[in-house]
Protein backbone atom coordinates (compact mmCIF):
# COMPACT_ATOMS: atom_id res chain seq x y z
CA UNK A 1 0.00 0.00 0.00
CA UNK A 2 1.87 3.03 -1.29
CA UNK A 3 -0.98 5.43 -0.66
CA UNK A 4 -2.69 7.88 -2.99
CA UNK A 5 -0.19 9.79 -5.12
CA UNK A 6 -0.84 13.21 -6.67
CA UNK A 7 1.28 15.15 -9.14
CA UNK A 8 2.41 17.82 -9.28
CA UNK A 9 2.46 18.96 -5.65
CA UNK A 10 2.39 22.60 -6.67
CA UNK A 11 1.35 24.37 -9.86
CA UNK A 12 1.57 28.07 -10.59
CA UNK A 13 -0.11 29.22 -13.76
CA UNK A 14 -1.28 32.42 -15.38
CA UNK A 15 -4.93 33.19 -15.76
CA UNK A 16 -6.34 31.75 -18.95
CA UNK A 17 -3.93 28.82 -19.16
CA UNK A 18 -4.98 25.17 -18.98
CA UNK A 19 -3.67 22.87 -16.25
CA UNK A 20 -3.88 19.13 -15.68
CA UNK A 21 -3.39 17.21 -12.46
CA UNK A 22 -2.83 13.50 -12.03
CA UNK A 23 -3.93 11.13 -9.28
CA UNK A 24 -2.80 7.54 -8.78
CA UNK A 25 -5.11 5.81 -6.27
CA UNK A 26 -4.31 2.86 -4.05
CA UNK A 27 -4.10 -0.02 -6.51
CA UNK A 28 -7.02 -2.16 -5.33
CA UNK A 29 -9.38 0.80 -4.81
CA UNK A 30 -12.17 0.98 -7.36
CA UNK A 31 -13.57 4.36 -6.32
CA UNK A 32 -11.73 7.62 -6.90
CA UNK A 33 -12.81 11.07 -5.73
CA UNK A 34 -11.75 14.64 -6.40
CA UNK A 35 -12.17 17.34 -3.78
CA UNK A 36 -11.19 21.00 -3.64
CA UNK A 37 -10.12 22.85 -0.50
CA UNK A 38 -9.75 26.59 -0.14
CA UNK A 39 -8.12 28.43 2.73
CA UNK A 40 -10.03 28.13 6.01
CA UNK A 41 -12.54 25.68 4.61
CA UNK A 42 -12.95 21.94 4.60
CA UNK A 43 -12.63 19.89 1.42
CA UNK A 44 -15.56 20.16 -1.01
CA UNK A 45 -16.67 17.24 -3.16
CA UNK A 46 -16.19 17.72 -6.91
CA UNK A 47 -16.71 14.36 -8.62
CA UNK A 48 -16.13 10.65 -8.31
CA UNK A 49 -15.53 7.54 -10.38
CA UNK A 50 -16.27 3.91 -9.89
CA UNK A 51 -13.73 2.14 -12.04
CA UNK A 52 -13.74 4.16 -15.29
CA UNK A 53 -17.30 5.48 -14.96
CA UNK A 54 -17.82 9.02 -13.69
CA UNK A 55 -20.87 8.59 -11.49
CA UNK A 56 -21.49 12.06 -10.09
CA UNK A 57 -20.38 15.66 -10.56
CA UNK A 58 -20.94 18.50 -8.13
CA UNK A 59 -22.47 21.82 -9.16
CA UNK A 60 -19.06 23.24 -8.19
CA UNK A 61 -17.59 21.56 -11.26
CA UNK A 62 -18.05 24.16 -14.00
CA UNK A 63 -17.78 23.38 -17.70
CA UNK A 64 -14.14 24.39 -17.58
CA UNK A 65 -13.38 21.36 -15.41
CA UNK A 66 -13.14 17.85 -16.78
CA UNK A 67 -12.04 14.65 -15.12
CA UNK A 68 -11.21 11.29 -16.60
CA UNK A 69 -10.23 7.90 -15.33
CA UNK A 70 -9.24 5.82 -18.36
CA UNK A 71 -9.10 2.09 -17.72
CA UNK A 72 -10.18 2.64 -14.13
CA UNK A 73 -6.67 3.27 -12.87
CA UNK A 74 -5.17 6.77 -12.57
CA UNK A 75 -7.29 9.89 -13.00
CA UNK A 76 -6.68 13.34 -14.44
CA UNK A 77 -8.41 16.60 -13.60
CA UNK A 78 -8.11 19.33 -16.22
CA UNK A 79 -9.03 22.96 -15.75
CA UNK A 80 -9.33 25.01 -18.91
CA UNK A 81 -8.98 28.80 -19.07
CA UNK A 82 -8.02 29.04 -15.40
CA UNK A 83 -9.36 31.89 -13.28
CA UNK A 84 -7.98 33.32 -10.04
CA UNK A 85 -10.92 31.76 -8.19
CA UNK A 86 -9.61 28.33 -9.17
CA UNK A 87 -6.66 28.79 -6.79
CA UNK A 88 -7.06 26.03 -4.21
CA UNK A 89 -5.75 22.69 -3.02
CA UNK A 90 -7.06 19.86 -5.20
CA UNK A 91 -7.31 16.61 -3.30
CA UNK A 92 -7.73 13.13 -4.69
CA UNK A 93 -8.98 10.24 -2.59
CA UNK A 94 -9.78 6.58 -3.15
CA UNK A 95 -11.73 3.82 -1.45
CA UNK A 96 -13.07 0.32 -2.00
CA UNK A 97 -16.74 0.10 -2.83
CA UNK A 98 -18.25 -3.08 -1.46
CA UNK A 99 -16.25 -3.14 1.75
CA UNK A 100 -18.42 -1.97 4.62
CA UNK A 101 -17.38 1.33 6.15
CA UNK A 102 -14.39 1.66 3.86
CA UNK A 103 -13.05 5.16 4.57
CA UNK A 104 -11.56 7.57 2.06
CA UNK A 105 -7.78 7.66 1.76
CA UNK A 106 -6.56 11.07 0.63
CA UNK A 107 -3.46 12.06 -1.27
CA UNK A 108 -1.35 15.06 -0.28
CA UNK A 109 -2.99 17.25 -2.88
CA UNK A 110 -1.95 19.58 -5.69
CA UNK A 111 -1.84 23.25 -4.73
CA UNK A 112 -2.86 25.45 -7.66
CA UNK A 113 -2.06 29.15 -7.73
CA UNK A 114 -3.51 31.20 -10.58
CA UNK A 115 -1.82 34.58 -11.04
CA UNK B 1 -25.39 26.87 3.14
CA UNK B 2 -22.99 25.19 5.57
CA UNK B 3 -24.54 21.80 6.35
CA UNK B 4 -21.69 20.77 8.66
CA UNK B 5 -20.31 23.35 11.05
CA UNK B 6 -17.38 23.39 13.38
CA UNK B 7 -17.89 26.60 15.31
CA UNK B 8 -14.55 26.62 17.12
CA UNK B 9 -11.73 27.58 14.75
CA UNK B 10 -9.13 26.59 17.32
CA UNK B 11 -8.64 24.75 20.60
CA UNK B 12 -5.65 24.72 22.90
CA UNK B 13 -5.15 22.07 25.61
CA UNK B 14 -2.41 20.86 27.91
CA UNK B 15 -0.73 17.52 27.32
CA UNK B 16 -2.49 14.74 29.22
CA UNK B 17 -5.82 16.56 29.42
CA UNK B 18 -8.95 15.89 27.40
CA UNK B 19 -9.55 17.54 24.03
CA UNK B 20 -13.17 17.91 22.97
CA UNK B 21 -13.92 18.94 19.40
CA UNK B 22 -17.47 19.73 18.42
CA UNK B 23 -19.46 19.55 15.21
CA UNK B 24 -23.06 20.41 14.32
CA UNK B 25 -25.00 19.44 11.23
CA UNK B 26 -28.29 20.50 9.70
CA UNK B 27 -29.08 17.81 7.14
CA UNK B 28 -31.21 15.10 8.78
CA UNK B 29 -30.38 12.76 5.87
CA UNK B 30 -26.80 12.39 7.07
CA UNK B 31 -26.41 8.86 8.40
CA UNK B 32 -22.67 8.38 8.71
CA UNK B 33 -20.13 10.66 10.33
CA UNK B 34 -16.37 10.73 10.26
CA UNK B 35 -13.45 12.63 11.74
CA UNK B 36 -10.31 13.32 9.76
CA UNK B 37 -7.01 14.75 10.97
CA UNK B 38 -4.79 16.89 8.77
CA UNK B 39 -1.16 17.87 9.25
CA UNK B 40 0.34 20.75 7.22
CA UNK B 41 1.31 19.81 3.65
CA UNK B 42 -0.47 16.45 3.93
CA UNK B 43 -3.89 15.21 2.94
CA UNK B 44 -6.57 14.44 5.55
CA UNK B 45 -6.18 11.12 7.37
CA UNK B 46 -9.16 9.08 8.55
CA UNK B 47 -9.44 8.93 12.32
CA UNK B 48 -12.73 7.45 13.46
CA UNK B 49 -16.33 7.13 12.29
CA UNK B 50 -19.81 6.48 13.62
CA UNK B 51 -23.04 5.28 12.09
CA UNK B 52 -26.29 7.04 12.92
CA UNK B 53 -27.59 3.87 14.57
CA UNK B 54 -24.99 4.28 17.31
CA UNK B 55 -24.35 7.03 19.84
CA UNK B 56 -20.74 6.21 20.69
CA UNK B 57 -17.70 4.67 19.08
CA UNK B 58 -14.28 4.23 20.64
CA UNK B 59 -10.86 3.57 19.19
CA UNK B 60 -8.02 3.81 21.64
CA UNK B 61 -7.66 7.39 22.86
CA UNK B 62 -10.38 8.60 20.48
CA UNK B 63 -14.12 8.48 21.15
CA UNK B 64 -16.84 9.94 18.97
CA UNK B 65 -20.26 10.73 20.42
CA UNK B 66 -23.36 11.31 18.32
CA UNK B 67 -26.52 13.06 19.52
CA UNK B 68 -28.98 12.71 16.66
CA UNK B 69 -31.77 14.70 18.27
CA UNK B 70 -29.43 17.66 18.69
CA UNK B 71 -27.69 17.01 15.36
CA UNK B 72 -24.40 17.21 17.19
CA UNK B 73 -21.29 15.10 17.37
CA UNK B 74 -18.09 15.43 19.30
CA UNK B 75 -14.63 13.91 19.29
CA UNK B 76 -12.90 13.26 22.60
CA UNK B 77 -9.17 12.68 22.77
CA UNK B 78 -7.91 11.34 26.09
CA UNK B 79 -5.14 11.83 27.01
CA UNK B 80 -4.09 14.49 24.54
CA UNK B 81 -0.53 14.34 23.20
CA UNK B 82 1.57 16.98 21.42
CA UNK B 83 1.51 14.78 18.30
CA UNK B 84 -2.26 15.25 18.17
CA UNK B 85 -1.72 18.89 17.19
CA UNK B 86 -3.36 19.18 13.77
CA UNK B 87 -6.49 20.39 12.02
CA UNK B 88 -9.50 18.18 12.71
CA UNK B 89 -12.34 17.94 10.23
CA UNK B 90 -15.78 16.59 10.90
CA UNK B 91 -17.48 15.06 7.84
CA UNK B 92 -20.87 13.55 7.07
CA UNK B 93 -22.39 11.33 4.41
CA UNK B 94 -25.97 10.75 3.28
CA UNK B 95 -25.17 7.64 1.21
CA UNK B 96 -27.72 5.64 3.15
CA UNK B 97 -27.13 1.94 2.94
CA UNK B 98 -23.92 2.43 1.04
CA UNK B 99 -20.90 0.28 1.60
CA UNK B 100 -18.42 3.02 0.89
CA UNK B 101 -18.73 6.52 2.24
CA UNK B 102 -16.87 8.80 -0.09
CA UNK B 103 -19.13 11.69 -1.03
CA UNK B 104 -18.58 13.66 2.15
CA UNK B 105 -19.63 17.07 3.39
CA UNK B 106 -16.89 18.55 5.56
CA UNK B 107 -16.90 21.17 8.29
CA UNK B 108 -14.45 24.06 8.25
CA UNK B 109 -12.02 22.39 10.62
CA UNK B 110 -10.71 23.07 14.14
CA UNK B 111 -7.02 23.66 14.79
CA UNK B 112 -6.01 21.66 17.87
CA UNK B 113 -2.82 22.61 19.67
CA UNK B 114 -1.61 20.38 22.49
CA UNK B 115 1.03 22.03 24.66
CA UNK B 116 3.69 19.91 26.39
Tab-separated table of N, CA and C in Angstrom, chain A residues 33 67 83 99:
chain	number	residue	atom	x	y	z
A	33	UNK	N	-12.096	9.815	-5.971
A	33	UNK	CA	-12.811	11.073	-5.726
A	33	UNK	C	-11.875	12.260	-5.918
A	67	UNK	N	-12.803	15.708	-15.765
A	67	UNK	CA	-12.045	14.647	-15.116
A	67	UNK	C	-12.234	13.366	-15.905
A	83	UNK	N	-9.005	30.590	-13.873
A	83	UNK	CA	-9.356	31.886	-13.283
A	83	UNK	C	-8.734	31.945	-11.891
A	99	UNK	N	-16.793	-2.793	0.436
A	99	UNK	CA	-16.251	-3.142	1.752
A	99	UNK	C	-16.906	-2.205	2.755
